Amino acid sequence: MIKYLVALLSLTMTLNSYALVDYSDTESSSGTTTRKAAPSRAAAPIIQRSAPTKSTGSGSSIFGGDFELQALYEHQSLAATEASGSFQKLSLAGHFQTQYNLYMDFAYWAATSELRNSAGVDESLENEKGRFKFILGFNWLRFGKAQEMATVDIYGGGYFKGSGGVASTRTDKVVGIETSKRFYNFALALGYEYHLTGTPTAEAESSIGNIGILKTSLGWMVSNDISFTLEGGMVSIAKDENTDRANRIEEETKFSYVKPSVILGLSPSVGLEMGGVFRTRRAHNTDSLVSARLWNIPGAYGNSLFAGLKLSI
């Protein structure tokens, strides 16, 4: 099924026509950074949701409905010692804003991978089921008119465990806060998200500590049909304190990324989104992160390109 959807989306964006090159800084265990050139997708940037006169979710979009549904295809190349190849992910995400200052976000993905391990053994998988994400948010504070509104939202939820394969078998709890400010056609946002990670049920999966993600976004609505967003994020993954587990991350890991995207309005309620995720700093222990199955964290394994359709009602 994924292969047919990939063929359809490739008409709008040829993802495999250009080879991505990773020019990110590498963080060494001593704290210094080195430059490295090597060949190298969610839940979505902060500035995504509209805010008309009535209360809605945080952020900015060229679409102003109370319900948004998005189908997104992402292609990522992985070049690591432990595994190399390509990873294609098809995601379905939604956002629903209620009339009571509450909103809900949900997402689910499936993937096809073409990976080989360090021994050259093919580990490719097709139609692999991913993880389900559910978030319940509260529009805590709202100041000003829609064109100049300042917002503060708090939210919580979780990522539920997958069936194995490339998907993590952990169940992670998520809490976060987002604040944004509009300046007519521009919007700025800042958010922090904290993942309280669980213990994987699969023995082959590496366990990790809690995850902290600091994100900032800039949105620009050029016209009723064109808007741009630029998201930057810094990710910190703590080491696992469970010394009884054989497969675990034994040291703290940090990396960062930028995520530019453009949304083109095809109709008043349908848009085409295209963009990419590019690492600005890579962790020095990327190989050990592969077995932690962090496919829902942007920039964890390298650069990627994505394209998809967004429906707003």
GROMACS .gro file of C-alpha atoms in nm:
model
  313
    1MET     CA    1   0.000   0.000   0.000
    2ILE     CA    2   0.282   0.239   0.090
    3LYS     CA    3   0.449   0.185  -0.248
    4TYR     CA    4   0.137   0.308  -0.434
    5LEU     CA    5   0.111   0.620  -0.216
    6VAL     CA    6   0.483   0.687  -0.265
    7ALA     CA    7   0.438   0.671  -0.642
    8LEU     CA    8   0.154   0.925  -0.622
    9LEU     CA    9   0.345   1.170  -0.406
   10SER     CA   10   0.653   1.142  -0.625
   11LEU     CA   11   0.456   1.329  -0.896
   12THR     CA   12   0.471   1.638  -0.679
   13MET     CA   13   0.820   1.599  -0.537
   14THR     CA   14   1.097   1.368  -0.656
   15LEU     CA   15   1.252   1.284  -0.324
   16ASN     CA   16   1.519   1.051  -0.449
   17SER     CA   17   1.656   1.282  -0.723
   18TYR     CA   18   1.900   1.455  -0.492
   19ALA     CA   19   2.152   1.299  -0.257
   20LEU     CA   20   2.139   1.454   0.088
   21VAL     CA   21   2.474   1.539   0.241
   22ASP     CA   22   2.515   1.570   0.616
   23TYR     CA   23   2.744   1.867   0.696
   24SER     CA   24   2.643   1.875   1.063
   25ASP     CA   25   2.878   1.922   1.357
   26THR     CA   26   2.964   1.608   1.547
   27GLU     CA   27   2.958   1.623   1.925
   28SER     CA   28   3.246   1.433   2.078
   29SER     CA   29   3.248   1.283   2.425
   30SER     CA   30   3.496   1.551   2.534
   31GLY     CA   31   3.248   1.827   2.447
   32THR     CA   32   3.427   1.955   2.135
   33THR     CA   33   3.274   1.954   1.788
   34THR     CA   34   3.423   1.844   1.460
   35ARG     CA   35   3.306   1.893   1.102
   36LYS     CA   36   3.206   1.585   0.909
   37ALA     CA   37   3.065   1.534   0.558
   38ALA     CA   38   2.877   1.210   0.510
   39PRO     CA   39   2.570   1.100   0.311
   40SER     CA   40   2.278   1.119   0.530
   41ARG     CA   41   0.987   1.383   0.800
   42ALA     CA   42   0.615   1.468   1.345
   43ALA     CA   43   0.442   1.527   1.442
   44ALA     CA   44   0.477   1.889   1.278
   45PRO     CA   45   0.618   2.237   1.351
   46ILE     CA   46   0.488   2.446   1.637
   47ILE     CA   47   0.339   2.711   1.411
   48GLN     CA   48   0.063   2.503   1.258
   49ARG     CA   49  -0.274   2.595   1.399
   50SER     CA   50  -0.496   2.892   1.327
   51ALA     CA   51  -0.646   3.138   1.575
   52PRO     CA   52  -0.957   3.322   1.456
   53THR     CA   53  -1.161   3.537   1.691
   54LYS     CA   54  -1.275   3.232   1.886
   55SER     CA   55  -1.021   3.022   2.075
   56THR     CA   56  -0.825   2.772   1.870
   57GLY     CA   57  -0.500   2.581   1.903
   58SER     CA   58  -0.170   2.764   1.909
   59GLY     CA   59   0.026   2.871   1.604
   60SER     CA   60  -0.041   3.002   1.256
   61SER     CA   61  -0.170   2.852   0.934
   62ILE     CA   62  -0.322   2.964   0.607
   63PHE     CA   63  -0.616   2.738   0.690
   64GLY     CA   64  -0.866   2.830   0.962
   65GLY     CA   65  -1.075   2.525   1.040
   66ASP     CA   66  -1.144   2.351   1.369
   67PHE     CA   67  -1.036   2.015   1.227
   68GLU     CA   68  -0.715   1.942   1.034
   69LEU     CA   69  -0.610   1.613   0.876
   70GLN     CA   70  -0.271   1.557   0.714
   71ALA     CA   71  -0.114   1.272   0.518
   72LEU     CA   72   0.264   1.303   0.493
   73TYR     CA   73   0.531   1.096   0.317
   74GLU     CA   74   0.891   1.119   0.441
   75HIS     CA   75   1.209   0.974   0.292
   76GLN     CA   76   1.525   0.944   0.500
   77SER     CA   77   1.870   0.807   0.420
   78LEU     CA   78   2.058   0.643   0.706
   79ALA     CA   79   2.437   0.611   0.704
   80ALA     CA   80   2.571   0.462   1.027
   81THR     CA   81   2.810   0.184   1.122
   82GLU     CA   82   2.536  -0.027   1.278
   83ALA     CA   83   2.287   0.012   0.990
   84SER     CA   84   2.264   0.189   0.655
   85GLY     CA   85   2.006   0.230   0.381
   86SER     CA   86   1.679   0.419   0.344
   87PHE     CA   87   1.364   0.460   0.549
   88GLN     CA   88   1.026   0.567   0.409
   89LYS     CA   89   0.749   0.668   0.646
   90LEU     CA   90   0.384   0.746   0.573
   91SER     CA   91   0.215   0.942   0.853
   92LEU     CA   92  -0.147   1.034   0.920
   93ALA     CA   93  -0.197   1.317   1.169
   94GLY     CA   94  -0.496   1.516   1.288
   95HIS     CA   95  -0.582   1.816   1.504
   96PHE     CA   96  -0.926   1.888   1.653
   97GLN     CA   97  -1.007   2.214   1.834
   98THR     CA   98  -1.313   2.208   2.062
   99GLN     CA   99  -1.521   2.505   2.177
  100TYR     CA  100  -1.402   2.465   2.537
  101ASN     CA  101  -1.036   2.574   2.505
  102LEU     CA  102  -0.934   2.211   2.463
  103TYR     CA  103  -0.773   2.050   2.160
  104MET     CA  104  -0.665   1.701   2.060
  105ASP     CA  105  -0.375   1.589   1.839
  106PHE     CA  106  -0.328   1.237   1.710
  107ALA     CA  107  -0.084   1.070   1.472
  108TYR     CA  108   0.001   0.726   1.341
  109TRP     CA  109   0.260   0.603   1.091
  110ALA     CA  110   0.364   0.302   0.890
  111ALA     CA  111   0.701   0.248   0.727
  112THR     CA  112   0.901   0.061   0.466
  113SER     CA  113   1.273   0.024   0.535
  114GLU     CA  114   1.561  -0.094   0.318
  115LEU     CA  115   1.838  -0.137   0.573
  116ARG     CA  116   2.151  -0.350   0.605
  117ASN     CA  117   2.332  -0.409   0.933
  118SER     CA  118   2.706  -0.387   0.991
  119ALA     CA  119   2.748  -0.751   0.882
  120GLY     CA  120   2.582  -0.678   0.547
  121VAL     CA  121   2.266  -0.871   0.634
  122ASP     CA  122   1.947  -0.735   0.478
  123GLU     CA  123   1.700  -0.616   0.743
  124SER     CA  124   1.445  -0.460   0.507
  125LEU     CA  125   1.081  -0.446   0.617
  126GLU     CA  126   0.760  -0.356   0.433
  127ASN     CA  127   0.437  -0.211   0.572
  128GLU     CA  128   0.578  -0.205   0.923
  129LYS     CA  129   0.332  -0.065   1.178
  130GLY     CA  130   0.448   0.236   1.379
  131ARG     CA  131   0.343   0.404   1.702
  132PHE     CA  132   0.020   0.586   1.786
  133LYS     CA  133   0.045   0.935   1.937
  134PHE     CA  134  -0.232   1.110   2.131
  135ILE     CA  135  -0.212   1.458   2.285
  136LEU     CA  136  -0.474   1.652   2.484
  137GLY     CA  137  -0.402   2.025   2.508
  138PHE     CA  138  -0.547   2.320   2.699
  139ASN     CA  139  -0.557   2.678   2.563
  140TRP     CA  140  -0.446   2.828   2.892
  141LEU     CA  141  -0.401   3.199   2.809
  142ARG     CA  142  -0.504   3.425   2.519
  143PHE     CA  143  -0.422   3.797   2.484
  144GLY     CA  144  -0.514   4.045   2.213
  145LYS     CA  145  -0.696   4.031   1.882
  146ALA     CA  146  -0.642   3.752   1.630
  147GLN     CA  147  -0.386   3.950   1.426
  148GLU     CA  148  -0.172   4.028   1.734
  149MET     CA  149  -0.263   3.743   1.965
  150ALA     CA  150  -0.027   3.604   2.229
  151THR     CA  151  -0.096   3.250   2.349
  152VAL     CA  152   0.016   2.998   2.609
  153ASP     CA  153  -0.088   2.632   2.574
  154ILE     CA  154  -0.010   2.332   2.793
  155TYR     CA  155  -0.056   1.972   2.687
  156GLY     CA  156   0.002   1.610   2.779
  157GLY     CA  157  -0.035   1.267   2.627
  158GLY     CA  158   0.180   0.984   2.509
  159TYR     CA  159   0.337   0.766   2.241
  160PHE     CA  160   0.210   0.409   2.262
  161LYS     CA  161   0.430   0.109   2.191
  162GLY     CA  162   0.456  -0.040   1.845
  163SER     CA  163   0.469  -0.399   1.733
  164GLY     CA  164   0.849  -0.414   1.706
  165GLY     CA  165   1.058  -0.423   1.389
  166VAL     CA  166   1.152  -0.059   1.330
  167ALA     CA  167   0.892   0.078   1.573
  168SER     CA  168   0.978   0.120   1.939
  169THR     CA  169   0.814  -0.110   2.192
  170ARG     CA  170   0.823   0.161   2.462
  171THR     CA  171   0.524   0.357   2.593
  172ASP     CA  172   0.629   0.718   2.653
  173LYS     CA  173   0.439   0.987   2.843
  174VAL     CA  174   0.459   1.343   2.705
  175VAL     CA  175   0.409   1.682   2.873
  176GLY     CA  176   0.480   2.020   2.716
  177ILE     CA  177   0.414   2.392   2.696
  178GLU     CA  178   0.396   2.625   2.395
  179THR     CA  179   0.380   3.003   2.371
  180SER     CA  180   0.336   3.209   2.055
  181LYS     CA  181   0.299   3.572   1.942
  182ARG     CA  182   0.152   3.698   1.617
  183PHE     CA  183   0.251   4.006   1.420
  184TYR     CA  184  -0.017   4.014   1.150
  185ASN     CA  185   0.141   3.797   0.874
  186PHE     CA  186   0.423   3.672   1.099
  187ALA     CA  187   0.424   3.450   1.407
  188LEU     CA  188   0.688   3.344   1.657
  189ALA     CA  189   0.659   3.043   1.887
  190LEU     CA  190   0.862   2.875   2.159
  191GLY     CA  191   0.793   2.540   2.318
  192TYR     CA  192   0.940   2.271   2.540
  193GLU     CA  193   0.841   1.905   2.535
  194TYR     CA  194   0.945   1.638   2.782
  195HIS     CA  195   0.914   1.263   2.719
  196LEU     CA  196   0.905   1.031   3.020
  197THR     CA  197   1.024   0.717   2.846
  198GLY     CA  198   0.921   0.365   2.938
  199THR     CA  199   1.112   0.037   2.924
  200PRO     CA  200   1.110  -0.146   2.588
  201THR     CA  201   0.951  -0.489   2.584
  202ALA     CA  202   1.184  -0.607   2.305
  203GLU     CA  203   1.522  -0.720   2.436
  204ALA     CA  204   1.700  -0.614   2.114
  205GLU     CA  205   1.585  -0.252   2.157
  206SER     CA  206   1.811  -0.016   2.352
  207SER     CA  207   1.648   0.156   2.648
  208ILE     CA  208   1.705   0.529   2.696
  209GLY     CA  209   1.647   0.797   2.957
  210ASN     CA  210   1.397   1.080   2.936
  211ILE     CA  211   1.392   1.309   2.630
  212GLY     CA  212   1.379   1.690   2.635
  213ILE     CA  213   1.305   1.891   2.317
  214LEU     CA  214   1.332   2.271   2.303
  215LYS     CA  215   1.168   2.409   1.987
  216THR     CA  216   1.132   2.753   1.833
  217SER     CA  217   0.939   2.844   1.517
  218LEU     CA  218   0.894   3.133   1.276
  219GLY     CA  219   0.590   3.148   1.048
  220TRP     CA  220   0.525   3.383   0.754
  221MET     CA  221   0.198   3.397   0.563
  222VAL     CA  222   0.297   3.543   0.225
  223SER     CA  223  -0.055   3.531   0.079
  224ASN     CA  224  -0.378   3.336   0.118
  225ASP     CA  225  -0.218   3.054  -0.083
  226ILE     CA  226   0.145   3.052   0.036
  227SER     CA  227   0.300   3.030   0.382
  228PHE     CA  228   0.642   2.935   0.517
  229THR     CA  229   0.754   2.793   0.851
  230LEU     CA  230   1.102   2.744   0.993
  231GLU     CA  231   1.143   2.532   1.304
  232GLY     CA  232   1.460   2.475   1.501
  233GLY     CA  233   1.502   2.224   1.779
  234MET     CA  234   1.755   2.103   2.034
  235VAL     CA  235   1.712   1.746   2.161
  236SER     CA  236   1.863   1.601   2.478
  237ILE     CA  237   1.838   1.227   2.557
  238ALA     CA  238   1.943   1.118   2.905
  239LYS     CA  239   2.128   0.794   2.968
  240ASP     CA  240   1.940   0.494   3.100
  241GLU     CA  241   1.991   0.436   3.470
  242ASN     CA  242   1.880   0.072   3.463
  243THR     CA  243   2.213  -0.110   3.490
  244ASP     CA  244   2.040  -0.451   3.484
  245ARG     CA  245   1.946  -0.410   3.117
  246ALA     CA  246   2.207  -0.521   2.864
  247ASN     CA  247   2.097  -0.294   2.576
  248ARG     CA  248   2.087   0.065   2.696
  249ILE     CA  249   2.223   0.413   2.625
  250GLU     CA  250   2.506   0.466   2.874
  251GLU     CA  251   2.573   0.837   2.816
  252GLU     CA  252   2.373   1.155   2.754
  253THR     CA  253   2.313   1.241   2.389
  254LYS     CA  254   2.245   1.583   2.234
  255PHE     CA  255   2.175   1.694   1.878
  256SER     CA  256   1.989   1.972   1.696
  257TYR     CA  257   1.801   2.027   1.371
  258VAL     CA  258   1.623   2.281   1.149
  259LYS     CA  259   1.298   2.208   0.969
  260PRO     CA  260   1.192   2.447   0.687
  261SER     CA  261   0.863   2.390   0.506
  262VAL     CA  262   0.625   2.561   0.263
  263ILE     CA  263   0.246   2.519   0.239
  264LEU     CA  264   0.079   2.588  -0.096
  265GLY     CA  265  -0.298   2.635  -0.098
  266LEU     CA  266  -0.462   2.418  -0.364
  267SER     CA  267  -0.811   2.527  -0.253
  268PRO     CA  268  -0.959   2.712   0.049
  269SER     CA  269  -0.938   2.391   0.255
  270VAL     CA  270  -0.665   2.180   0.089
  271GLY     CA  271  -0.292   2.250   0.090
  272LEU     CA  272   0.030   2.087  -0.025
  273GLU     CA  273   0.315   2.088   0.229
  274MET     CA  274   0.679   2.026   0.132
  275GLY     CA  275   0.998   2.056   0.333
  276GLY     CA  276   1.285   1.881   0.501
  277VAL     CA  277   1.465   1.812   0.828
  278PHE     CA  278   1.837   1.891   0.840
  279ARG     CA  279   2.071   1.820   1.131
  280THR     CA  280   2.283   2.112   1.246
  281ARG     CA  281   2.464   1.901   1.507
  282ARG     CA  282   2.476   1.524   1.523
  283ALA     CA  283   2.533   1.311   1.830
  284HIS     CA  284   2.868   1.135   1.858
  285ASN     CA  285   2.696   0.803   1.940
  286THR     CA  286   2.452   0.789   1.648
  287ASP     CA  287   2.517   0.417   1.601
  288SER     CA  288   2.384   0.332   1.947
  289LEU     CA  289   2.074   0.544   1.884
  290VAL     CA  290   1.971   0.331   1.584
  291SER     CA  291   1.874   0.044   1.813
  292ALA     CA  292   1.672   0.287   2.029
  293ARG     CA  293   1.423   0.334   1.739
  294LEU     CA  294   1.377   0.710   1.763
  295TRP     CA  295   1.199   0.753   1.428
  296ASN     CA  296   0.952   1.001   1.581
  297ILE     CA  297   1.232   1.243   1.684
  298PRO     CA  298   1.333   1.486   1.402
  299GLY     CA  299   1.702   1.475   1.312
  300ALA     CA  300   1.786   1.169   1.521
  301TYR     CA  301   1.941   0.978   1.231
  302GLY     CA  302   2.009   1.232   0.959
  303ASN     CA  303   1.850   1.454   0.696
  304SER     CA  304   1.512   1.381   0.538
  305LEU     CA  305   1.262   1.524   0.289
  306PHE     CA  306   0.883   1.515   0.316
  307ALA     CA  307   0.571   1.606   0.119
  308GLY     CA  308   0.202   1.569   0.190
  309LEU     CA  309  -0.153   1.700   0.173
  310LYS     CA  310  -0.338   1.889   0.446
  311LEU     CA  311  -0.716   1.915   0.477
  312SER     CA  312  -0.877   2.180   0.700
  313ILE     CA  313  -1.247   2.203   0.784
   0.00000   0.00000   0.00000
